[in-house]
Structure formats: structure tokens, C-alpha cells
GROMACS .gro file of N, CA and C in nm:
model
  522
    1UNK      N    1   3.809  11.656   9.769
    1UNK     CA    2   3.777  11.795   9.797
    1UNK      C    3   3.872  11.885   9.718
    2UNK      N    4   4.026  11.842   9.727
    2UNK     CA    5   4.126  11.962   9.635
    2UNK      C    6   4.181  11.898   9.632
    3UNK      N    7   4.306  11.890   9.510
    3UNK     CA    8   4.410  11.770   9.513
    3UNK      C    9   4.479  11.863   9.397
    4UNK      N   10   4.635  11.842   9.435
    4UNK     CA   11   4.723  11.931   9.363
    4UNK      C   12   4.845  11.799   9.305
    5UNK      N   13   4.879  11.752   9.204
    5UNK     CA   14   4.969  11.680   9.180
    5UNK      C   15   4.926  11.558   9.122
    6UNK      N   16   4.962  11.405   9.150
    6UNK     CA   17   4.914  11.281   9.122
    6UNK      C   18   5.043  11.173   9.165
    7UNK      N   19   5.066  11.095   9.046
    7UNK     CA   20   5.091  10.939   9.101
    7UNK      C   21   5.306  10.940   9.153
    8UNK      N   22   5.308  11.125   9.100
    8UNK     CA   23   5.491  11.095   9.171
    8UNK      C   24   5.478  11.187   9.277
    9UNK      N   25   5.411  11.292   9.288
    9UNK     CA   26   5.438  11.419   9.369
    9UNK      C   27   5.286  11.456   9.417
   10UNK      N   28   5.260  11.539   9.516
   10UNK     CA   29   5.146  11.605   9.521
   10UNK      C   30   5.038  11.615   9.653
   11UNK      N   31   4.922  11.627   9.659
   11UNK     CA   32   4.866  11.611   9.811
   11UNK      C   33   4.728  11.653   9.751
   12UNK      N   34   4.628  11.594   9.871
   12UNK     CA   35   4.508  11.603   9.813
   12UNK      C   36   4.406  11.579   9.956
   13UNK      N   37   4.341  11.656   9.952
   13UNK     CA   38   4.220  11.638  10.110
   13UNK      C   39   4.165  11.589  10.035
   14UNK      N   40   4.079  11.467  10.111
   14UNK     CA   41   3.993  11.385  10.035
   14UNK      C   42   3.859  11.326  10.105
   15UNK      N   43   3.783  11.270  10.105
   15UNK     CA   44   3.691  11.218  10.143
   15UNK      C   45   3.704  11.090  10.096
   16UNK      N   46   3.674  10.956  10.214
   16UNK     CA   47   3.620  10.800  10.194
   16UNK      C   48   3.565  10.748  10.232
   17UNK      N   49   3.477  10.738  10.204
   17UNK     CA   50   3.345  10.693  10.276
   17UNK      C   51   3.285  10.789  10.381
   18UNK      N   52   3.272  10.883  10.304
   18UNK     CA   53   3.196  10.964  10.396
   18UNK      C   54   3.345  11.016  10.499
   19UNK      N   55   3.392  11.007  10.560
   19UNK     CA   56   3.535  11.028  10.644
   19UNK      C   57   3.657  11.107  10.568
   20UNK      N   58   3.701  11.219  10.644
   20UNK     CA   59   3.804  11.298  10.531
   20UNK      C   60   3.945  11.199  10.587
   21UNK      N   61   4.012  11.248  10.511
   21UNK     CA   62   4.139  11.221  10.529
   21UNK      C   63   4.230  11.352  10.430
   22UNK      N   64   4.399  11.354  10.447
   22UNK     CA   65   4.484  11.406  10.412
   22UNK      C   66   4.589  11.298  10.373
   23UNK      N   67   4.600  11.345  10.240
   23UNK     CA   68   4.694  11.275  10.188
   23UNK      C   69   4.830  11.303  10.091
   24UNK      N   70   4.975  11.337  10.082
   24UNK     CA   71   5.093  11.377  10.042
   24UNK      C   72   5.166  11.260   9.977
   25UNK      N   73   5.196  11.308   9.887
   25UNK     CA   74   5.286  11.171   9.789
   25UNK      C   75   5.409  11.286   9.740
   26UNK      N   76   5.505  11.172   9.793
   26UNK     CA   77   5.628  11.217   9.728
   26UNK      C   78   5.739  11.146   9.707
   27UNK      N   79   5.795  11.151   9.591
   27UNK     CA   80   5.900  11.072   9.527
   27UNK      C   81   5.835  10.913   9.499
   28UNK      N   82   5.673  10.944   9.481
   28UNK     CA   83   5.595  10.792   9.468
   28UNK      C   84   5.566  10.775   9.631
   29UNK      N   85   5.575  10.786   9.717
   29UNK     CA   86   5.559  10.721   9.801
   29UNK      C   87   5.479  10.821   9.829
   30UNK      N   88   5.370  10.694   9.906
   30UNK     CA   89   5.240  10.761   9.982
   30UNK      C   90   5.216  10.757  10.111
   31UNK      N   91   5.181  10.910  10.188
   31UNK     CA   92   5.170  10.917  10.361
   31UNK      C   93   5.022  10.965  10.344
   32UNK      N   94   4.961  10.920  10.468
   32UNK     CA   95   4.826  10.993  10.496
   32UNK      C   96   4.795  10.935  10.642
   33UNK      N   97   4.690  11.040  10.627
   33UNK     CA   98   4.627  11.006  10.791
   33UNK      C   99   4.456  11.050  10.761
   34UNK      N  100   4.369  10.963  10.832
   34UNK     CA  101   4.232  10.971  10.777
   34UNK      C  102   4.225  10.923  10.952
   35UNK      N  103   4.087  10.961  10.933
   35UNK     CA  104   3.986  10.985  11.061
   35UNK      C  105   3.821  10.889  11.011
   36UNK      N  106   3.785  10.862  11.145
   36UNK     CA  107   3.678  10.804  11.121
   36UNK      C  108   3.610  10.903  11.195
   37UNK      N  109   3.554  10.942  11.117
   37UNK     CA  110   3.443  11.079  11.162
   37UNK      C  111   3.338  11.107  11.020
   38UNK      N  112   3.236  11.060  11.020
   38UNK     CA  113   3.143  11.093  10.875
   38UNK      C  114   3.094  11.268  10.955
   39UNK      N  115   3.116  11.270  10.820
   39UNK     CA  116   3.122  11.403  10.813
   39UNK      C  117   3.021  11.451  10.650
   40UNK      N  118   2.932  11.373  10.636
   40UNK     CA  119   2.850  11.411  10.522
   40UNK      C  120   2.698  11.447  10.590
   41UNK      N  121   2.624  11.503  10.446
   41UNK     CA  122   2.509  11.582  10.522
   41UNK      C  123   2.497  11.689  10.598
   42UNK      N  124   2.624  11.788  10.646
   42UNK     CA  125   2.599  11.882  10.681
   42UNK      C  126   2.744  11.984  10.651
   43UNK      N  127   2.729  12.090  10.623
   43UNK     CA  128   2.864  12.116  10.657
   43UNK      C  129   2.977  12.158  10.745
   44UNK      N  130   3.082  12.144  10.676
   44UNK     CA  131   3.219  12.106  10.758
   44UNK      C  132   3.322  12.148  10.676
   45UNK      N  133   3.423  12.196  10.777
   45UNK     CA  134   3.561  12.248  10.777
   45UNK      C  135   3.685  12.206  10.736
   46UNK      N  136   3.754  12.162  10.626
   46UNK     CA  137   3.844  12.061  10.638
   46UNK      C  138   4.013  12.106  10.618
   47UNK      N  139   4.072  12.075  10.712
   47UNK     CA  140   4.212  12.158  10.659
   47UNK      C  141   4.321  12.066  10.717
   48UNK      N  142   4.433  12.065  10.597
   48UNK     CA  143   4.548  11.956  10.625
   48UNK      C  144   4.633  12.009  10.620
   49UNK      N  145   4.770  11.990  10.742
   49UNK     CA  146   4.864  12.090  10.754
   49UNK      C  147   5.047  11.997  10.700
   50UNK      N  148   5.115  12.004  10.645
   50UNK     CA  149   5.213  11.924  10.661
   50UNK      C  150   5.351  11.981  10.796
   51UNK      N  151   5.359  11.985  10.868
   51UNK     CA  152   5.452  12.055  10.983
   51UNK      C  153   5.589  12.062  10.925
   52UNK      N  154   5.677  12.146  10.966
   52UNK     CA  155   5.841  12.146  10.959
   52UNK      C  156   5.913  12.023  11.006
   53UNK      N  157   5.826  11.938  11.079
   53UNK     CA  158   5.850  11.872  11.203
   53UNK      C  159   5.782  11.722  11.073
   54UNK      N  160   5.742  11.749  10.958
   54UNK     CA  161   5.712  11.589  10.849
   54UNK      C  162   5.603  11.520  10.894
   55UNK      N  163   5.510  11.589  10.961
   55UNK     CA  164   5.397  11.563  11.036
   55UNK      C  165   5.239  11.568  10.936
   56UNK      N  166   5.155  11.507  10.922
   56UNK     CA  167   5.047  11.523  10.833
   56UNK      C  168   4.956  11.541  10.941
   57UNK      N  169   4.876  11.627  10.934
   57UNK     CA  170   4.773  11.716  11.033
   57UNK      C  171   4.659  11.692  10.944
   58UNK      N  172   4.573  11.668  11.050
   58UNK     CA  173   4.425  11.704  11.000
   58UNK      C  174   4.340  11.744  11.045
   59UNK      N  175   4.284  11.850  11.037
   59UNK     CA  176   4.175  11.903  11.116
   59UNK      C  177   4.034  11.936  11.026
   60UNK      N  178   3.913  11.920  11.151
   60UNK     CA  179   3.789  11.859  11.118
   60UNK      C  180   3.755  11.993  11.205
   61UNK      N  181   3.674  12.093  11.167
   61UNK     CA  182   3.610  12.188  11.248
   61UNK      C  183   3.655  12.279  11.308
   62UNK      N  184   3.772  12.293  11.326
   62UNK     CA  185   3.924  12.343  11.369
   62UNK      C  186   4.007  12.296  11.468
   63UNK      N  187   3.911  12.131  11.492
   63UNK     CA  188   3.963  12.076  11.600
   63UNK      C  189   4.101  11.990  11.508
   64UNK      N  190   4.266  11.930  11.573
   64UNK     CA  191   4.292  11.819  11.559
   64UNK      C  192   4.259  11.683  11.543
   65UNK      N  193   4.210  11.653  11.443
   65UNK     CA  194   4.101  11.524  11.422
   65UNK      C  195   4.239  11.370  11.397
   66UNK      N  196   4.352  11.378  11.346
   66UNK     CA  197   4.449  11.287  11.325
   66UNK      C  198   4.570  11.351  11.273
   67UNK      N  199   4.660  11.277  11.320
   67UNK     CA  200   4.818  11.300  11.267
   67UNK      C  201   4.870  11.184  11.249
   68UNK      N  202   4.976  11.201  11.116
   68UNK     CA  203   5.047  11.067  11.103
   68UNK      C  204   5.203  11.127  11.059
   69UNK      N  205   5.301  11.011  11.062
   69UNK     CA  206   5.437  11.098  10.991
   69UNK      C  207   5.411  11.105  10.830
   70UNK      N  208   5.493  11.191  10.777
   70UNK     CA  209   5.478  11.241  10.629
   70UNK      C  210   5.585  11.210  10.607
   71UNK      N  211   5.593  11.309  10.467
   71UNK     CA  212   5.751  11.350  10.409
   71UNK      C  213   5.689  11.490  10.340
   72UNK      N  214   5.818  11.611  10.301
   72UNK     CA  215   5.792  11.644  10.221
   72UNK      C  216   5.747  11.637  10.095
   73UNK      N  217   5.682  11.711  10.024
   73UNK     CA  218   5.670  11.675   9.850
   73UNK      C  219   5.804  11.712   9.806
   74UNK      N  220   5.867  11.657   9.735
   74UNK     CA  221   5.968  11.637   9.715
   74UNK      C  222   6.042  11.744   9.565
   75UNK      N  223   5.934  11.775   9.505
   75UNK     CA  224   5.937  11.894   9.416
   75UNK      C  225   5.789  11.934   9.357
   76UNK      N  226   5.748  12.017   9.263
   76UNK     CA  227   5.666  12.090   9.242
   76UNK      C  228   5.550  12.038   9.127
   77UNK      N  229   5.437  11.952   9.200
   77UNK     CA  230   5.364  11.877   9.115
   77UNK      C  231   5.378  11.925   8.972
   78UNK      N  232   5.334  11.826   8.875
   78UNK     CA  233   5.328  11.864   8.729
   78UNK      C  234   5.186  11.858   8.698
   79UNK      N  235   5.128  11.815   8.768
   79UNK     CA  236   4.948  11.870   8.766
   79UNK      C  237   4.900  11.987   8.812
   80UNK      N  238   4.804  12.044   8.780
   80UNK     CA  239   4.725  12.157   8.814
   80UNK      C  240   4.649  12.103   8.940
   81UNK      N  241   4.630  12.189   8.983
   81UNK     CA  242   4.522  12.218   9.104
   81UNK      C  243   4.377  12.171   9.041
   82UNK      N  244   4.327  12.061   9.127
   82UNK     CA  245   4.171  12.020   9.070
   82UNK      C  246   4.081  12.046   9.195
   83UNK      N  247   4.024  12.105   9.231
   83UNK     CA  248   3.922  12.128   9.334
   83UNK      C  249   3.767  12.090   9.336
   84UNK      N  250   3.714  11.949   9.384
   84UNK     CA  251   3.606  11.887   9.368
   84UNK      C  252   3.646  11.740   9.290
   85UNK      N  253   3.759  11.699   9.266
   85UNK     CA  254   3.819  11.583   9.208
   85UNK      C  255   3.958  11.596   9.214
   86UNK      N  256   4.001  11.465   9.150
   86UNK     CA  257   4.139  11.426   9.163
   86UNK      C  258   4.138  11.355   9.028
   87UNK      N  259   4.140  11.405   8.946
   87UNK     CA  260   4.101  11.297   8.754
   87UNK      C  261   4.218  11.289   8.691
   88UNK      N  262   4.309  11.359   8.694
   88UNK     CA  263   4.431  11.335   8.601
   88UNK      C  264   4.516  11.263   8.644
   89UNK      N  265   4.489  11.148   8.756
   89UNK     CA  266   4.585  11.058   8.807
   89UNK      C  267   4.620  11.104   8.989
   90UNK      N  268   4.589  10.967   9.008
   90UNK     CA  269   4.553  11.009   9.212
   90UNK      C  270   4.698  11.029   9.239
   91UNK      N  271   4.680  11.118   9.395
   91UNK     CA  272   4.765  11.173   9.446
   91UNK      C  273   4.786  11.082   9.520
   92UNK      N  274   4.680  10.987   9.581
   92UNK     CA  275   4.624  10.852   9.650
   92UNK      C  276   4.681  10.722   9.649
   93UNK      N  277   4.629  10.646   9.706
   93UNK     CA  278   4.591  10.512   9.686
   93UNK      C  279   4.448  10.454   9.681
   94UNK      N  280   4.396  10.556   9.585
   94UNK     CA  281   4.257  10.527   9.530
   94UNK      C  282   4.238  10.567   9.353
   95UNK      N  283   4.150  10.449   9.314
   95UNK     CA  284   4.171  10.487   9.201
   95UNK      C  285   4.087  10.642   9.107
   96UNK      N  286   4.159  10.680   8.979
   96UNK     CA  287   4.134  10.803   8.922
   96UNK      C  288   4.055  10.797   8.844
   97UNK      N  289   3.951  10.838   8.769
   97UNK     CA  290   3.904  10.970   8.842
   97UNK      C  291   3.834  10.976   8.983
   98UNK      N  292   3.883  11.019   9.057
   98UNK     CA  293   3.791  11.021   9.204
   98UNK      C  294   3.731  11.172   9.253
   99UNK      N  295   3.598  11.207   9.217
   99UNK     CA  296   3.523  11.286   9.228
   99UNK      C  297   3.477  11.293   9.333
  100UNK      N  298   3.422  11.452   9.415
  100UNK     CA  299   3.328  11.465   9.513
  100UNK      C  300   3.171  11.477   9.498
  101UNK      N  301   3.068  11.412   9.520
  101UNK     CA  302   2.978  11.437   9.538
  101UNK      C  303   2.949  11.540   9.615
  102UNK      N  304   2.908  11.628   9.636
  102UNK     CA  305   2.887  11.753   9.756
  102UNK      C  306   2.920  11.894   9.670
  103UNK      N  307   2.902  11.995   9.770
  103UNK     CA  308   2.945  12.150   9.766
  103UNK      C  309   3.067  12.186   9.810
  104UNK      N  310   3.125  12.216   9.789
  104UNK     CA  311   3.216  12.331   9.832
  104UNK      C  312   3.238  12.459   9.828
  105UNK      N  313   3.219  12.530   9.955
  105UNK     CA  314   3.206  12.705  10.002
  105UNK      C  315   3.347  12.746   9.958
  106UNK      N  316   3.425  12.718   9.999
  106UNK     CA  317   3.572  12.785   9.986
  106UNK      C  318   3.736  12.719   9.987
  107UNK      N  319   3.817  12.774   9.912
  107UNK     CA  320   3.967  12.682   9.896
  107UNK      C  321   4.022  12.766   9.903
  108UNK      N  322   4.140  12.750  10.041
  108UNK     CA  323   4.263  12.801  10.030
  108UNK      C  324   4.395  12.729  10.023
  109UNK      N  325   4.479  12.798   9.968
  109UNK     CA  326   4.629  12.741  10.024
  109UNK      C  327   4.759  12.817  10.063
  110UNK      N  328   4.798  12.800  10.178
  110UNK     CA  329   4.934  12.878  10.229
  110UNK      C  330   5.015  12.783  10.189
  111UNK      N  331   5.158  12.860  10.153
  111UNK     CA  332   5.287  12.795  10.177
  111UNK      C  333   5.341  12.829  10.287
  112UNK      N  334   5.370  12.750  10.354
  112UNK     CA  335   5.470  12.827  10.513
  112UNK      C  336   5.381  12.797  10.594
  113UNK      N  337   5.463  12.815  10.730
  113UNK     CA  338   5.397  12.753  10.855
  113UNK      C  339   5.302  12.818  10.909
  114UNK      N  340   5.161  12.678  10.901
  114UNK     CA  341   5.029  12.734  10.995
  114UNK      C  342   5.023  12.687  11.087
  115UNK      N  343   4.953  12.734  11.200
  115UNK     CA  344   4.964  12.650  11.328
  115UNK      C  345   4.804  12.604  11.304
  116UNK      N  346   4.760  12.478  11.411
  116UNK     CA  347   4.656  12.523  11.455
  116UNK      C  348   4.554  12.582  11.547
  117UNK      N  349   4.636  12.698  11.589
  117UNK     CA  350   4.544  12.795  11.609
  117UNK      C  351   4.501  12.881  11.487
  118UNK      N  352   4.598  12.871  11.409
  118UNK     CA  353   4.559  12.964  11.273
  118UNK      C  354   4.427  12.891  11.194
  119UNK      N  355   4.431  12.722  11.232
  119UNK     CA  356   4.339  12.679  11.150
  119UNK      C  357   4.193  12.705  11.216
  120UNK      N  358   4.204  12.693  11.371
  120UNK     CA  359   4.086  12.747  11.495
  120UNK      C  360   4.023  12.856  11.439
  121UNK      N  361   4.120  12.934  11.465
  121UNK     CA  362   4.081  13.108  11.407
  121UNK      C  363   3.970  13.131  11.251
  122UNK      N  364   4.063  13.051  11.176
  122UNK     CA  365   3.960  13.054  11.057
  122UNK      C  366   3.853  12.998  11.045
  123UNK      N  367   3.836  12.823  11.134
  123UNK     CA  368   3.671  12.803  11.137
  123UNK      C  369   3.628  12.892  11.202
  124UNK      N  370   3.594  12.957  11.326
  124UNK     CA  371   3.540  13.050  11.399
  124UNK      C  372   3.513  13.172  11.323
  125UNK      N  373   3.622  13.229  11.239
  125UNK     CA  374   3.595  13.372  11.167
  125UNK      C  375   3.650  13.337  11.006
  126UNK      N  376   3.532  13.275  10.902
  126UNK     CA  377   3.571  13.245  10.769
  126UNK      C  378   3.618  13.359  10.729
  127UNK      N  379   3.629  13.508  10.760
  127UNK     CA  380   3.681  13.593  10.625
  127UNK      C  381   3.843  13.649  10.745
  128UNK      N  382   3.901  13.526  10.772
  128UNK     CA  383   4.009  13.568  10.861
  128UNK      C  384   4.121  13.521  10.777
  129UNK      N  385   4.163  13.589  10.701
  129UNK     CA  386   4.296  13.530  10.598
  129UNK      C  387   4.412  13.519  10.654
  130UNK      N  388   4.477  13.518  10.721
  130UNK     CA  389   4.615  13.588  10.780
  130UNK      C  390   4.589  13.448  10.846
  131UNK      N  391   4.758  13.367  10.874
  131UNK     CA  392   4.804  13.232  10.885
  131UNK      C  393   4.984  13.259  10.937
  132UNK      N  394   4.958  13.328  11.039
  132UNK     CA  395   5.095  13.398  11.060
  132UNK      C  396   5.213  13.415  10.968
  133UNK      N  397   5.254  13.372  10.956
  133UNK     CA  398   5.416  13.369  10.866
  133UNK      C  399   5.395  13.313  10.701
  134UNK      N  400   5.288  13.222  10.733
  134UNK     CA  401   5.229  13.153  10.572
  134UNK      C  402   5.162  13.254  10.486
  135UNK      N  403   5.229  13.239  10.367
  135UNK     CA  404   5.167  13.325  10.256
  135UNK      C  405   5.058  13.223  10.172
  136UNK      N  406   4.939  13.368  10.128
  136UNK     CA  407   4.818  13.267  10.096
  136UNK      C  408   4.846  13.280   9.924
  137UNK      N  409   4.830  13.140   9.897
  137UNK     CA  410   4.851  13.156   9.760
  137UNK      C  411   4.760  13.082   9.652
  138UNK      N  412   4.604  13.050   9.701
  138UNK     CA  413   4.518  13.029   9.665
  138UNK      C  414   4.409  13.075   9.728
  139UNK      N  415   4.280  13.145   9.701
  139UNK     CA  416   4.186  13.137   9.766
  139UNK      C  417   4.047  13.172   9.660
  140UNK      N  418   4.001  13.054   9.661
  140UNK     CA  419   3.903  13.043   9.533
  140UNK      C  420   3.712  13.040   9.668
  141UNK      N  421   3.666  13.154   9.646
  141UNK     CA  422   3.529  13.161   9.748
  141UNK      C  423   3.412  13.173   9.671
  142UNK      N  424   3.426  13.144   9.477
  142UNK     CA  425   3.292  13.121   9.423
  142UNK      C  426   3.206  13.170   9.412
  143UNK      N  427   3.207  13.311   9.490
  143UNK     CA  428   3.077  13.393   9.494
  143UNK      C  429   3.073  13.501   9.376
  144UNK      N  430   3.158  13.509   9.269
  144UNK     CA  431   3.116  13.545   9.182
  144UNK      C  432   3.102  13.455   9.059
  145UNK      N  433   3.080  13.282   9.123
  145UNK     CA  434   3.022  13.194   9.008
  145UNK      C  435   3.108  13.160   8.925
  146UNK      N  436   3.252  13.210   8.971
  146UNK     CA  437   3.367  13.180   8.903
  146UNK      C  438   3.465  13.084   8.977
  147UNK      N  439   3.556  13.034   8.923
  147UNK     CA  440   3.748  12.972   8.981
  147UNK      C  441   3.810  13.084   9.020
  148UNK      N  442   3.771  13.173   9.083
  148UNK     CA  443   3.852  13.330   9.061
  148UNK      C  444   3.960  13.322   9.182
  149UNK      N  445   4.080  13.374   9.176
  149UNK     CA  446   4.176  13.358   9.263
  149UNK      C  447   4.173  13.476   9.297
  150UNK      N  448   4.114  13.561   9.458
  150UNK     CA  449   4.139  13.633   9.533
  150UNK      C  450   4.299  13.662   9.591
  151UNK      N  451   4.318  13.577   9.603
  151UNK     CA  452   4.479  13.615   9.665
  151UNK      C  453   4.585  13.673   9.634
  152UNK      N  454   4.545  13.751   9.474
  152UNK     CA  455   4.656  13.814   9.428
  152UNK      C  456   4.779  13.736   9.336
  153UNK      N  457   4.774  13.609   9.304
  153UNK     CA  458   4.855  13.492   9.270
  153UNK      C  459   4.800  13.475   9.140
  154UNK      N  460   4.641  13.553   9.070
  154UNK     CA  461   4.631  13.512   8.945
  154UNK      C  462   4.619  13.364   8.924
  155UNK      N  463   4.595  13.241   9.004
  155UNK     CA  464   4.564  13.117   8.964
  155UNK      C  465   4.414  13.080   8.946
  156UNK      N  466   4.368  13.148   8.849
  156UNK     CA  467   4.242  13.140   8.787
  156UNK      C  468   4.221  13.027   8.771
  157UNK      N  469   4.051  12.949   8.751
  157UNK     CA  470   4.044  12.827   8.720
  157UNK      C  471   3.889  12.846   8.634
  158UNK      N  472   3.881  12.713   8.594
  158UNK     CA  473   3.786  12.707   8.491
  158UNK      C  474   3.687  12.596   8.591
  159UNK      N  475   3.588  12.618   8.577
  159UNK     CA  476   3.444  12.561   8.650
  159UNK      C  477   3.420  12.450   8.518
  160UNK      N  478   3.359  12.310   8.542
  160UNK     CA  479   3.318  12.241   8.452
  160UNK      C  480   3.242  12.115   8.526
  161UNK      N  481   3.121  12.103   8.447
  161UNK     CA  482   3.038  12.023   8.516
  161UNK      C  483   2.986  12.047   8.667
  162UNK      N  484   3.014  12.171   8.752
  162UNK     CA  485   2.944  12.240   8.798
  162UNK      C  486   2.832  12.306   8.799
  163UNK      N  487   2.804  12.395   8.906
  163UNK     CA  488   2.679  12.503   8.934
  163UNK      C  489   2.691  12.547   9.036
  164UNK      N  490   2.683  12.647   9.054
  164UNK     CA  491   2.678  12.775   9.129
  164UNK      C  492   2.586  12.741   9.219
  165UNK      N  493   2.570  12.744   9.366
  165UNK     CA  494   2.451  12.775   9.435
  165UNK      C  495   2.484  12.834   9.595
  166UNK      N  496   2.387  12.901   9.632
  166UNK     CA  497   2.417  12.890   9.810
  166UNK      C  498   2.482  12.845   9.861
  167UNK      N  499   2.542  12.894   9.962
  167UNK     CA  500   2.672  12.797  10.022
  167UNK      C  501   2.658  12.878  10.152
  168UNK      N  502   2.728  12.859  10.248
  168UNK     CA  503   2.778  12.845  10.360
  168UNK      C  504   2.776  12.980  10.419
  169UNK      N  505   2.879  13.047  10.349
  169UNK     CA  506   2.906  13.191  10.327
  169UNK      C  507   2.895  13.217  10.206
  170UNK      N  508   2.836  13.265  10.149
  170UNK     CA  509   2.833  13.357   9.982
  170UNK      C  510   2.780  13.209   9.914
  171UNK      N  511   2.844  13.199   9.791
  171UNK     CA  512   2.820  13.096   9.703
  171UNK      C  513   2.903  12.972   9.718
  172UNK      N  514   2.869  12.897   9.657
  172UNK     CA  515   2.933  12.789   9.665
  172UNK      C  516   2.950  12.711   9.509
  173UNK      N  517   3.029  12.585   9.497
  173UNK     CA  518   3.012  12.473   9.385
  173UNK      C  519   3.004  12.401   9.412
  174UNK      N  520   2.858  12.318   9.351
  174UNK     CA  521   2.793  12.159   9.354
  174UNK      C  522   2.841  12.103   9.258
   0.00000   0.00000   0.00000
């Protein structure tokens, strides 16, 4: 679904077999926590939190769907942000290129602490930006058919092997 980093540093929501999971690599070493919940064929909510507390969160709908222990990322991936794949080398323990089949309505990312009620709040009300104390520093919503970064952060992106269509709220990428 989004994956920021690869095989030393980084984190990546993902889908396997139909089932999401959350996954953080740092200093090489790999933490995750995945759920058995298929979650294909319709859509769905997916958001992974890392806690102060080294905790990997995952939530499915805005519910708590799994937690496992983490670590921090340990410094500041040397990959770009890929949203709909993970190709320049997994963040995982799956092999690269690992692509999504599906759509995706919308990507955000805070730095700083979200709770989840902050993650509640946003399935219930999608145009609810505010994540208490966390600053948003991605938010790519597609509806003008672009990678366009709303959040003021300028992290523009380039669309490829995409298409634009209906989505959820506004537009989306297949």
C-alpha cells in the first residue's frame, strides 16, 4: 500500500494475501505485526502507528486490529516514498518488487504521536486532518489525478503505470 525506505531502514503497510499487515525495519532488523483479516474486494482503512512506548499498531477500520514490539527506525530512509509498491528493495521480508493490485483513495503521514482515537476520528470523518500533537507531513488524495502533496511539505510525486478513477472520496489510483 505505501512503503518508505528498504533492506536497512524504513516501514511499509502492506498487504499478504489479501490480509494487511505493518511493517518497520531498522538497523536491518525486521518487526511487524499482520492480522488475519482479508480485507480485499471492498474498501478499507489502513493505518500503522509506531508508539513512544516501540509498539507496532495496526489498525483496520479504525478499530485496533494487532500489535507487536518494534524498534525505532533508526535514521532517515535513503529511499523515496513509493505508494502502491515497494520496488526499490523491501522494507520486508518479502521479496522486491512487491506491488499492489487494487486502488488507493488517500495517503497520509504524521511524525509525532497519534493516538487511536486520532486514527477512529479519521475513519469516521475522512477530511479530519488534525492528529493531536503529530504534524502531517504527507497527504497525497489524487483528486486532481496527480502525486500532489496537500500538506504544505511540497513532497510531490510522479504517478506511473497508473490511472485515475473514482474512489471512495474524490478520486483515487488503480
Amino acid at each position: 500500500v505505501v512503503a518508505r525506505g528498504g533492506p536497512a531502514q524504513g516501514y511499509a503497510l502492506i498487504l499478504q494475501g489479501g490480509n494487511p499487515a505493518f511493517v518497520i525495519r531498522s538497523a536491518s532488523k525486521v518487526y511487524s505485526v499482520s492480522v488475519k483479516q482479508k480485507v480485499v474486494g471492498k474498501w478499507f482503512h489502513l493505518a500503522g502507528i509506531l508508539t513512544p512506548e516501540k509498539k507496532i499498531e495496526l489498525y483496520v477500520d479504525g478499530k485496533l486490529a494487532g500489535t507487536a514490539d518494534g524498534e525505532f527506525v533508526a535514521s532517515d530512509p535513503a529511499q523515496a516514498m513509493e505508494i502502491g509498491a515497494d520496488d526499490g528493495g523491501s522494507v520486508g521480508n518479502y521479496k522486491s518488487p512487491f506491488s499492489l493490485t487494487g486502488i488507493i483513495d488517500e495517503v497520509r503521514v504524521y511524525f509525532g504521536p497519534v493516538s487511536g482515537a486520532d486514527i477512529e476520528k479519521h475513519f469516521s470523518n475522512s477530511s479530519e486532518m488534525a492528529a493531536g500533537e503529530a504534524k502531517l507531513v504527507l497527504h497525497c488524495s489524487f483528486d486532481k489525478r496527480k502525486a500532489q502533496d496537500s500538506s504544505g511539505n511540497n513532497h510531490h510525486g510522479e504517478i506511473k503505470g497508473t490511472k485515475s478513477i473514482k474512489g471512495k472520496v474524490g478520486r483515487a489510483m488503480k
